[in-house]
XYZ file of C-alpha atoms in Angstrom:
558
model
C 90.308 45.309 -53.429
C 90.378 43.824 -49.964
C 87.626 45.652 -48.434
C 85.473 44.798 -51.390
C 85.956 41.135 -51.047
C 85.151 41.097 -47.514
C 81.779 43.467 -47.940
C 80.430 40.656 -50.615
C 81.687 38.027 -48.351
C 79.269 39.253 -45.336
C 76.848 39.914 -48.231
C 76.559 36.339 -48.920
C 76.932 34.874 -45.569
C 73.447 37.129 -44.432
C 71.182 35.434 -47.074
C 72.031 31.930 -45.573
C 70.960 33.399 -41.896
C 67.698 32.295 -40.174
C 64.510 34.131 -41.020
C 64.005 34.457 -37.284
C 66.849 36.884 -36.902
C 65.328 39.088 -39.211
C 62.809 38.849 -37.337
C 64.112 40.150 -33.888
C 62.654 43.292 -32.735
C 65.186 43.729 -30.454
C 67.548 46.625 -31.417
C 71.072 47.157 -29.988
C 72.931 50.666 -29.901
C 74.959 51.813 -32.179
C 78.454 50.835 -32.485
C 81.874 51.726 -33.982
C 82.540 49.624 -36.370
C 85.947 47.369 -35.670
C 88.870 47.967 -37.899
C 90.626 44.608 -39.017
C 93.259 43.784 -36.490
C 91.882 46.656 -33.632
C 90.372 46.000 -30.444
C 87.356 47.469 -29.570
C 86.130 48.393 -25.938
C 82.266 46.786 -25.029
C 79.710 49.244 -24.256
C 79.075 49.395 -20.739
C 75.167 50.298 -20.991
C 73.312 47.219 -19.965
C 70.794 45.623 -22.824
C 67.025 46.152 -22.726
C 64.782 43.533 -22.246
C 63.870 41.543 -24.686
C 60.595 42.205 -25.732
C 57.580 38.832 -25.760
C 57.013 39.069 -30.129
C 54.216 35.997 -28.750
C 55.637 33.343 -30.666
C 56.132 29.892 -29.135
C 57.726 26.742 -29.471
C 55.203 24.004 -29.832
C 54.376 22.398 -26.700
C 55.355 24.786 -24.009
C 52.415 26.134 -22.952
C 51.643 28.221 -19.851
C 48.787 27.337 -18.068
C 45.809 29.699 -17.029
C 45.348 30.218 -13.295
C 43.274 27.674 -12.014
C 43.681 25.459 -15.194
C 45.078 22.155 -15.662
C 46.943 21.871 -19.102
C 44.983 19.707 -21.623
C 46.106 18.900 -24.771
C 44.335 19.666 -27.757
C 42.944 16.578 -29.526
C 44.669 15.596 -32.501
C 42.989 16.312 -35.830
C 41.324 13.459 -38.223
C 45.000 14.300 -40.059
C 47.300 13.299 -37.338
C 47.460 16.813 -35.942
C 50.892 18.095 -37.449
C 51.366 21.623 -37.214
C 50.413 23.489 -40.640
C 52.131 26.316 -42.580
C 50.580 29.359 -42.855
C 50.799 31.347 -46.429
C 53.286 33.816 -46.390
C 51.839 37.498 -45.993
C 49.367 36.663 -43.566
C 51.828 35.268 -40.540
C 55.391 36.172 -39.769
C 57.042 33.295 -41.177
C 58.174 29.719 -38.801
C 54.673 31.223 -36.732
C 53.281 27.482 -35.794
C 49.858 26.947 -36.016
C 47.331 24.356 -34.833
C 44.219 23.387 -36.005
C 40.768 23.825 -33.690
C 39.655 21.409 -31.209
C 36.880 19.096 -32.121
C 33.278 19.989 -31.823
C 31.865 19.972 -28.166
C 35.241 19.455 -26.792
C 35.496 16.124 -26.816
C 38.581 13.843 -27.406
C 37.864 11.415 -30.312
C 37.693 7.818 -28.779
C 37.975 8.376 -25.375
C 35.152 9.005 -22.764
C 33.845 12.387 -22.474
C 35.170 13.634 -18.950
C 36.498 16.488 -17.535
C 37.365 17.662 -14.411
C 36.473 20.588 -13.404
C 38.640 22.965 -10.287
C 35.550 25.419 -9.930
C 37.234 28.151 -12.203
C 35.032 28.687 -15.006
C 36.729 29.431 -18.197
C 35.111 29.998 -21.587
C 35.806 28.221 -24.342
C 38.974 30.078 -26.560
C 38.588 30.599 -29.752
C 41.376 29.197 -31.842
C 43.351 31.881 -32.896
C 46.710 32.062 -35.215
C 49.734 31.809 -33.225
C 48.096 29.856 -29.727
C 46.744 26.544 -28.496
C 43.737 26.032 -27.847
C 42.383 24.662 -24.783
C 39.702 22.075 -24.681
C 37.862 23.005 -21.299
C 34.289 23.537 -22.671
C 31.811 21.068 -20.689
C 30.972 18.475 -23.530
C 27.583 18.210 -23.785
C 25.913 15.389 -22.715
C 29.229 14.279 -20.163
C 28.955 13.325 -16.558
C 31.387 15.714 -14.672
C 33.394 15.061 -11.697
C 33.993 17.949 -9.629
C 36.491 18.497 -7.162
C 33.969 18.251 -3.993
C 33.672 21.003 -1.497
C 31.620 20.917 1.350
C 29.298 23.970 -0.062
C 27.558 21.750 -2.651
C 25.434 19.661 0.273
C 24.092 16.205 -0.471
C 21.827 15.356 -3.140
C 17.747 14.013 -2.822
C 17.091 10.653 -3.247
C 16.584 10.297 -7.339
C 18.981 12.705 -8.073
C 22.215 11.846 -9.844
C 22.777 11.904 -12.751
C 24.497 14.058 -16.080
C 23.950 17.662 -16.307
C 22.494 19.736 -18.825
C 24.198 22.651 -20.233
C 21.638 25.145 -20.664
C 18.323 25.081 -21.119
C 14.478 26.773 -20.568
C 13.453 26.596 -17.223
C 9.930 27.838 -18.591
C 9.765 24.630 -20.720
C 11.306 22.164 -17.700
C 14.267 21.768 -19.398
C 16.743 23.278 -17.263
C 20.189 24.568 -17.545
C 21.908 23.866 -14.802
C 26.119 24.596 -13.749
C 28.820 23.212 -11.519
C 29.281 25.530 -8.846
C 25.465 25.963 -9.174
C 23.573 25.868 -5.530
C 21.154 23.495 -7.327
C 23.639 21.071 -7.998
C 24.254 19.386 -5.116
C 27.062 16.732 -4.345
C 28.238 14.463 -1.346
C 29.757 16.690 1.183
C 32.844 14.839 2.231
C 33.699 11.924 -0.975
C 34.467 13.100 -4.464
C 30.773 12.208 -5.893
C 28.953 12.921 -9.134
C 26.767 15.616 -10.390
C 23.500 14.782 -9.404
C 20.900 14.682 -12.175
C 16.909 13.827 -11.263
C 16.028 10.662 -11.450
C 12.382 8.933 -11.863
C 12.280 5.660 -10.690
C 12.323 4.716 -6.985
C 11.768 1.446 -5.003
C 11.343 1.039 -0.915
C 11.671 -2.107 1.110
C 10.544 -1.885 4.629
C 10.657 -4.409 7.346
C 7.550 -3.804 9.949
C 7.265 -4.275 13.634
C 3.764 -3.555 14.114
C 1.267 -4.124 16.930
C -2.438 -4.998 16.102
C -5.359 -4.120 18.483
C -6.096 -6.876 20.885
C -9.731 -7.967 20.847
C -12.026 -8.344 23.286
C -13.438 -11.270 23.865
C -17.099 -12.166 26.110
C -16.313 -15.041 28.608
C -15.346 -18.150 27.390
C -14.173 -19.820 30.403
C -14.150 -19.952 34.356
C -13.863 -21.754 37.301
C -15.199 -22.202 40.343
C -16.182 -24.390 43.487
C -18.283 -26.889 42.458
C -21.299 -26.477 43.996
C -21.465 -23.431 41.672
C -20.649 -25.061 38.375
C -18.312 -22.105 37.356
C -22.362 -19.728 36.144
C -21.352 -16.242 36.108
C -22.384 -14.371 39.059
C -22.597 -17.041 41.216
C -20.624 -17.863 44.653
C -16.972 -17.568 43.563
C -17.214 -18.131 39.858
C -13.962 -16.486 38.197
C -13.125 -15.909 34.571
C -10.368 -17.449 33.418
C -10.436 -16.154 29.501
C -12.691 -13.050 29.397
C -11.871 -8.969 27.962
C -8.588 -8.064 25.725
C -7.142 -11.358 24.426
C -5.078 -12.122 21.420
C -0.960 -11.475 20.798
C -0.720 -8.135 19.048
C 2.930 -8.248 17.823
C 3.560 -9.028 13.761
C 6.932 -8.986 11.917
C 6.180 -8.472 8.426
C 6.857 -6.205 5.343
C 6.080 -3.530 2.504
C 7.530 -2.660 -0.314
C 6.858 0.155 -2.418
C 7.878 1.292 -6.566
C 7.402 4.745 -7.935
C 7.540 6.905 -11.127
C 8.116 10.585 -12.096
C 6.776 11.022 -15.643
C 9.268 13.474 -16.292
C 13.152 14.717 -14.599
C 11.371 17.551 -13.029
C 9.456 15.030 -10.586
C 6.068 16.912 -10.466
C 4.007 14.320 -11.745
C 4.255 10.416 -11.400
C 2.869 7.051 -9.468
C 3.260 5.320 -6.615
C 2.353 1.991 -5.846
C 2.975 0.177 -2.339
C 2.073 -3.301 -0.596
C 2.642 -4.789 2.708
C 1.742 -7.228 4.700
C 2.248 -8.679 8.514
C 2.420 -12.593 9.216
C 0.187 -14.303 10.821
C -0.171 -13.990 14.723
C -1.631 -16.677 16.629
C -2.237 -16.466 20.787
C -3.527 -19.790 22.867
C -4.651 -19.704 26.263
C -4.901 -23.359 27.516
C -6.619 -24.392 31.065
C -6.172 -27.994 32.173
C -7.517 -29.651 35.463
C -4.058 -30.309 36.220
C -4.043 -26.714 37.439
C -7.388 -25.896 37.767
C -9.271 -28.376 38.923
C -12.457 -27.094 37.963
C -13.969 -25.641 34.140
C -16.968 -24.642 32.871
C -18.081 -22.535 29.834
C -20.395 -20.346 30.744
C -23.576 -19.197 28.755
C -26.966 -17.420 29.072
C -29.711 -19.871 28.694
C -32.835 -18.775 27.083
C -35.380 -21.551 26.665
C -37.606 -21.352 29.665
C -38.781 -25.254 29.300
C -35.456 -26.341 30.355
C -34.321 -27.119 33.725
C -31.807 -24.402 34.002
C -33.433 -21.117 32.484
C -31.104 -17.744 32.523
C -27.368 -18.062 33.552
C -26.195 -21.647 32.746
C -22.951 -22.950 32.075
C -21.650 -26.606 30.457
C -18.905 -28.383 32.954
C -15.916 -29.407 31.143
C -14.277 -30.859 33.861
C -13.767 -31.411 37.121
C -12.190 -33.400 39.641
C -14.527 -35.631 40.789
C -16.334 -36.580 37.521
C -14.185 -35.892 34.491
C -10.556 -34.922 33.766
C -9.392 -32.990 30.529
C -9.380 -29.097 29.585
C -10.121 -25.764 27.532
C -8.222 -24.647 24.555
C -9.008 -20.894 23.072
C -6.984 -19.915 19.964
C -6.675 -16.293 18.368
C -5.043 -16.053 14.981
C -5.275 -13.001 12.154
C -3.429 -11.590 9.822
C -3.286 -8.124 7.998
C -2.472 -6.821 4.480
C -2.611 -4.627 2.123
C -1.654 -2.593 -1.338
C -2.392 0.913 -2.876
C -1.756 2.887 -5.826
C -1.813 6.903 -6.288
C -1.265 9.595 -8.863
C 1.311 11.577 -7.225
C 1.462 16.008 -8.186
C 3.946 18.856 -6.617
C 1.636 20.859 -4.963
C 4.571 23.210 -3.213
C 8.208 23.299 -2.966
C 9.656 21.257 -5.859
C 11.381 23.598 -8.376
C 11.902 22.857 -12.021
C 15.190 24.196 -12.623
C 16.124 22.475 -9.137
C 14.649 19.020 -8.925
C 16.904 18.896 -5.686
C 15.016 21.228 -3.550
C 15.679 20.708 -0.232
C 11.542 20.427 0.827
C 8.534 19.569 -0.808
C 4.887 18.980 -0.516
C 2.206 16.091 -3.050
C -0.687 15.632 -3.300
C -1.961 12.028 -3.696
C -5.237 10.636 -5.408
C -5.857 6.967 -5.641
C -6.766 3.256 -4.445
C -6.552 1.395 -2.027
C -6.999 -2.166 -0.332
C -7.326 -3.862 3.017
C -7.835 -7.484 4.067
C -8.195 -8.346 7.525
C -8.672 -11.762 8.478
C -9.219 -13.489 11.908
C -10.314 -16.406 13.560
C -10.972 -17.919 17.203
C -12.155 -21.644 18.103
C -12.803 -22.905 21.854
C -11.868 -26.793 21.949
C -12.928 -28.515 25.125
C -11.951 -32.099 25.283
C -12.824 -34.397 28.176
C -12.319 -37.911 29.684
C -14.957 -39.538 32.278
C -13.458 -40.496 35.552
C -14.398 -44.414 36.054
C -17.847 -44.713 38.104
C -18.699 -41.113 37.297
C -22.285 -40.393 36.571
C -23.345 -38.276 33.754
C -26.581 -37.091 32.375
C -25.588 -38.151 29.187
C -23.459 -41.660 29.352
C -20.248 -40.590 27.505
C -16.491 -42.027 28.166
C -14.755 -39.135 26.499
C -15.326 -36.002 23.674
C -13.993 -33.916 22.155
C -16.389 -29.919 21.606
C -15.284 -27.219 19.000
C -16.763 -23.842 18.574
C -15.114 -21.753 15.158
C -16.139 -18.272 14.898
C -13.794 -16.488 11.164
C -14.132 -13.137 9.903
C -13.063 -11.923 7.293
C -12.974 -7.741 6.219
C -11.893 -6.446 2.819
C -12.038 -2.755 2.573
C -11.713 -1.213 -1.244
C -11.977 2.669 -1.576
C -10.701 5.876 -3.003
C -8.208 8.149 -0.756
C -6.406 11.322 -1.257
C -3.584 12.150 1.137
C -0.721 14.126 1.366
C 3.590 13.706 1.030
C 6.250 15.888 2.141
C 9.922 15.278 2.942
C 12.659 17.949 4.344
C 16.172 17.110 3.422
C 19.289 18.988 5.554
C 22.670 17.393 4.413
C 22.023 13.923 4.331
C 18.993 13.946 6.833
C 16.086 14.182 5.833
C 12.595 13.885 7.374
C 9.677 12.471 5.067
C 6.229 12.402 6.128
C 2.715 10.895 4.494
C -0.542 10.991 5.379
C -3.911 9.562 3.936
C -7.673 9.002 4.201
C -9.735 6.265 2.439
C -13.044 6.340 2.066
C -15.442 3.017 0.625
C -17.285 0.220 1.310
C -16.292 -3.026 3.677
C -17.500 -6.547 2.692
C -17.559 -8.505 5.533
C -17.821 -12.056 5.790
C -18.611 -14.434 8.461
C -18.381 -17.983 8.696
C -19.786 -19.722 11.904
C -19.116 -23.980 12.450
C -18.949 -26.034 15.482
C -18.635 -29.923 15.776
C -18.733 -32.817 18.491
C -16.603 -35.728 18.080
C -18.225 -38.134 21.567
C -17.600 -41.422 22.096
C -20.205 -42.897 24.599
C -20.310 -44.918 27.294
C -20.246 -47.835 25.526
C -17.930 -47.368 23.369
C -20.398 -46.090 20.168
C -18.517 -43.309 18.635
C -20.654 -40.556 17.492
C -20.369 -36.853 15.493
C -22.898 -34.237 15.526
C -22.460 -30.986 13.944
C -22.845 -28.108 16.887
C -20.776 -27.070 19.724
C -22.092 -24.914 22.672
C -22.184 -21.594 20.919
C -22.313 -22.444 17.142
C -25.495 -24.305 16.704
C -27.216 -25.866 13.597
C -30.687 -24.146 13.070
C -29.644 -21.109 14.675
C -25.456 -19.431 13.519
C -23.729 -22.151 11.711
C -23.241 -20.738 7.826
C -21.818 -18.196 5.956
C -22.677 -14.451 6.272
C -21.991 -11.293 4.414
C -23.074 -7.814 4.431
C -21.073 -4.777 3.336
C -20.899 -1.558 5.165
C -19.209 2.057 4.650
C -15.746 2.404 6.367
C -13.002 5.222 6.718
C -9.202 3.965 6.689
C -6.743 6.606 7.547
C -3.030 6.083 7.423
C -0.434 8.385 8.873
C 3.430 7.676 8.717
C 6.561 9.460 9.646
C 10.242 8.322 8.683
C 13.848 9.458 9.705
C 16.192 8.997 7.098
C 20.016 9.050 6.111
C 21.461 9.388 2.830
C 24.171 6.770 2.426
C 25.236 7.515 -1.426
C 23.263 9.675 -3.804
C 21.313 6.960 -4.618
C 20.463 4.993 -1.520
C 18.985 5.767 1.336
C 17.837 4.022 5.244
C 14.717 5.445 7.496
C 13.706 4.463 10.461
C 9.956 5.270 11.013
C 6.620 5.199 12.487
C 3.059 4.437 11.009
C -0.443 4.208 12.607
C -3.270 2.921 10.003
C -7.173 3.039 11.136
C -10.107 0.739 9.936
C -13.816 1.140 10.764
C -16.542 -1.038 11.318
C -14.750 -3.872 11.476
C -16.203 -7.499 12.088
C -13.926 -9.442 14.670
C -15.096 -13.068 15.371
C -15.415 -11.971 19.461
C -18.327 -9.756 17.693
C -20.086 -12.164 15.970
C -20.299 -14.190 19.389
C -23.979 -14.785 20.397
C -23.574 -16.148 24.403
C -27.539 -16.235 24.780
C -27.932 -19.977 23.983
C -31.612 -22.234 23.290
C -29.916 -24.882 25.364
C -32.574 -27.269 23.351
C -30.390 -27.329 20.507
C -27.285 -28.245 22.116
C -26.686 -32.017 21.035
C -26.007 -34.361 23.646
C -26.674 -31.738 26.613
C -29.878 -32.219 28.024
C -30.838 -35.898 29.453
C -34.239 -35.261 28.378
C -34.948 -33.109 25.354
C -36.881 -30.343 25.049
C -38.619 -28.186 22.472
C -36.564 -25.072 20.867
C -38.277 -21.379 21.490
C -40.078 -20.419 18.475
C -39.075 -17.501 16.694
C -35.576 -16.188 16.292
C -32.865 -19.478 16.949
C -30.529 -18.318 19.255
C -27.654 -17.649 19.159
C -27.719 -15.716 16.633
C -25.023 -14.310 13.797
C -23.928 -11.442 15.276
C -22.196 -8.514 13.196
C -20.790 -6.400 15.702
C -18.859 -3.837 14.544
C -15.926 -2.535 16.456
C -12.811 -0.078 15.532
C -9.188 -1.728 14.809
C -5.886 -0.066 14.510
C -2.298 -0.944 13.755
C 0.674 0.874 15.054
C 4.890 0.131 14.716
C 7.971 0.876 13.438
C 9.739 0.423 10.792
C 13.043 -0.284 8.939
C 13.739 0.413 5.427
C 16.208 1.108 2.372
C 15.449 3.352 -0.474
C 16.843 3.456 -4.023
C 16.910 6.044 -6.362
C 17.587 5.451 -9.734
């Protein structure tokens, strides 16, 4: 009777036991069983190892190598673990329901980092967490930099896209990917083309001097400062004019699409205005004279004349010449890849355009000569005057509109890079000239009086307006040094020459052979003018002018 109360007594004590030790595949050796009140010796043969049945306890999960552990977002249920029917899981198995679609966490910002071990996405399976390391489409990734990736081109940053057609432009591109390039040395982003960028320069340039005839000179007396006579030195005569301009440019451009094979430009600059004075007094040269070629044979003085300004035994005062222009100018070009740019890697590391398009020029100048005088008391003049002032204004202006094609290439190495440009423009240059000159006298006796005319802008003869219009060729060539600060900005250093032809400069519209018949208040007795052509005479002299400089600028990409 007692041995079959204890066998139902372990009988009934088994059905309360935990599922999971029915489970066990472990199996143990066989033993004698113990008799009630008998010791019984322990085997000395050492257990096997327990064998991994797979199942395990919610939360402790072993990472993959080169994985950081994630959690799996919560389901729109609150994520509990569910029961699986019995029959198609070993019972207490816990499950958990499948990540959301594209990996992302619901609510919170779609970023992952990535260690450069790719893993593909698992596939939820019964009995195993899932991981949620799938790129999310459409996220900006932050890599853990190595120096292998390089640095990016200016306009590229940006998120990636996760596959793709490279056929179509639409590119699928990968981390780890030698087209995805990142800042060497700073945890950056993936780059992604952009296609907008703006320039801002700041110019040091150098415009061509310009040559002027002779506009002043001195001399002994006795040989009233005429050219080619006894010791008769010019004083302002050749290159004149300061060359140096600050200034700026600014540029915008456009890809029409991320693959940056087509788009616009557009650029302007500008330099501020230059002025240059050369000013003689008889303070420290006693002696001035403007100098001119005298062409009306029924005047005293026929062939190589000159007007005295000044001197020390007659009159005191002096000669003024001032030089001022200024340059700007704007263009806009269709922009196409002609070699190097690669779809599936808008990054490429050199490139080559072509550009097609407008552009503009304006070059404007002027020069005046202002002699003012005073009459020394008991000096004797042909004409009685007490004191004048003479001005002679000679302004050009040149605006230069044509078509141009050109070329644009940059080289990047790390963050260097080396971009060049050059283009020709080919149209037509209106040219305008306006000629005036004016005496302000007062005479001996005290009479003011005004006349229009200096010495060589005359009525009757080259005070007005002219224009004519004339073919011209403006070519441009410009080389810059650059360093990429972020992936986004970017400072150059550079050098640019630009090239105009025919150009009208108010030195070449400068007539020196004068009817000294028409100069008011010169002659003590007048004269008749020569008939036919007045002199002087608009001139349109056409010359060459070039700019050269550096330059110092900032680029953003965007």
């Amino acid at each position: 009777m007692r041995r079959i109360y204890l066998g139902g007594l372990a009988l009934g004590l088994g059905m309360f036991a935990s599922p999971a030790a029915g489970q066990d595949a472990r199996t143990a050796p066989p033993q004698r069983a113990a008799r009630l009140g008998r010791p019984v010796a322990a085997s000395e043969t050492p257990a096997p190892a327990p064998v991994d049945t797979g199942v395990r306890p919610a939360g402790l999960v072993t990472p993959r190598s080169g994985e950081v552990p994630v959690p799996s977002p919560m389901p729109g249920g609150g994520g509990r673990p569910t029961s699986t029917p019995l029959g198609s899981a070993p019972v207490g198995t816990p499950t958990m329901t499948a990540p959301l679609p594209g990996g992302r966490v619901a609510g919170g910002p779609s970023v992952v980092e990535d260690r450069g071990v790719p893993a593909p996405t698992p596939t939820p399976t019964l009995g195993t967490l899932s991981y949620p390391t799938a790129l999310p489409n459409g996220a900006t990734v932050v890599p853990s930099v190595g120096p292998e990736y390089g640095s990016p081109l200016p306009g590229y940053e940006g998120p990636v896209t996760i596959g793709g057609d490279c056929a179509g432009g639409d590119c699928g591109l990968a981390v780890g990917d030698p087209g995805i390039p990142v800042m060497g040395d700073a945890v950056g982003r993936i780059a992604g083309p952009g296609r907008w960028w703006a320039t801002g320069e700041y110019l040091m340039w150098w415009t061509q001097s310009t040559a002027v005839p002779t506009l002043v000179t001195t001399s002994a007396p006795q040989f009233n400062g005429i050219l080619g006579q006894g010791n008769t030195t010019p004083l302002v005569t050749g290159s004149f004019g300061q060359t140096f301009h600050s200034g700026g440019r600014f540029g915008v451009g456009r890809w029409f699409g991320t693959e940056q094979i087509r788009g616009v430009d557009a650029r302007m600059f500008f330099l501020g205005q230059a002025a240059s004075t050369a000013t003689y007094t008889t303070a420290t040269v006693p002696f001035l004279a403007r100098p001119f070629n005298n062409v009306n044979p029924n005047t005293p003085f026929f062939g190589p004349d000159s007007e005295i300004v000044a001197d020390s035994t007659r009159a005191t005062g002096g000669v003024q010449v001032h030089l001022e222009n200024q340059l700007w100018g704007a263009e806009i070009n269709y922009r196409r890849n002609l070699w190097g740019a690669d779809p599936c890697n808008p990054c490429s590391a050199h490139r080559l355009d072509a550009l097609v398009g407008y552009r503009y020029v304006n070059f404007s100048e002027k020069l005046s000569v202002t002699e003012n005088f005073t009459t020394l008391p008991g000096a004797t003049l042909p004409v009685p005057l007490a004191s004048g002032v003479v001005t002679d204004l000679f302004r050009t202006s040149n605006e230069f509109h044509g078509g141009q094609i050109g070329l644009a290439g940059s080289v990047q190495r790390g963050r260097w890079s080396l971009d060049g440009r050059a283009a020709i423009a080919f149209g037509t240059l209106n040219r305008t000239l306006y000629i005036d000159g004016s005496q302000n006298l007062v005479m001996a006796n005290g009479m003011p009086v005004t006349a229009q005319g200096g010495l060589l802008a005359l009525p009757g003869a080259n005070i007005g307006k002219y224009n004519d219009s004339v073919f011209s060729v403006v070519p441009e060539a410009g080389l810059n040094l650059g360093y990429q600060l972020t992936s986004r900005m970017k400072v150059f250093v550079g050098y640019n020459f630009l090239y105009m032809t025919n150009v009208l400069r108010p030195a070449g519209a400068i007539d020196t052979n004068v009817d000294a018949a028409r100069i008011p208040n010169f002659l003590a007795v007048g004269a008749p003018p020569v008939p036919g052509t007045p002199r002087p005479a608009p001139q349109f002299g056409s010359t060459g002018f070039f700019v050269q400089g550096i330059s110092f600028g900032l680029q953003f990409n965007w």
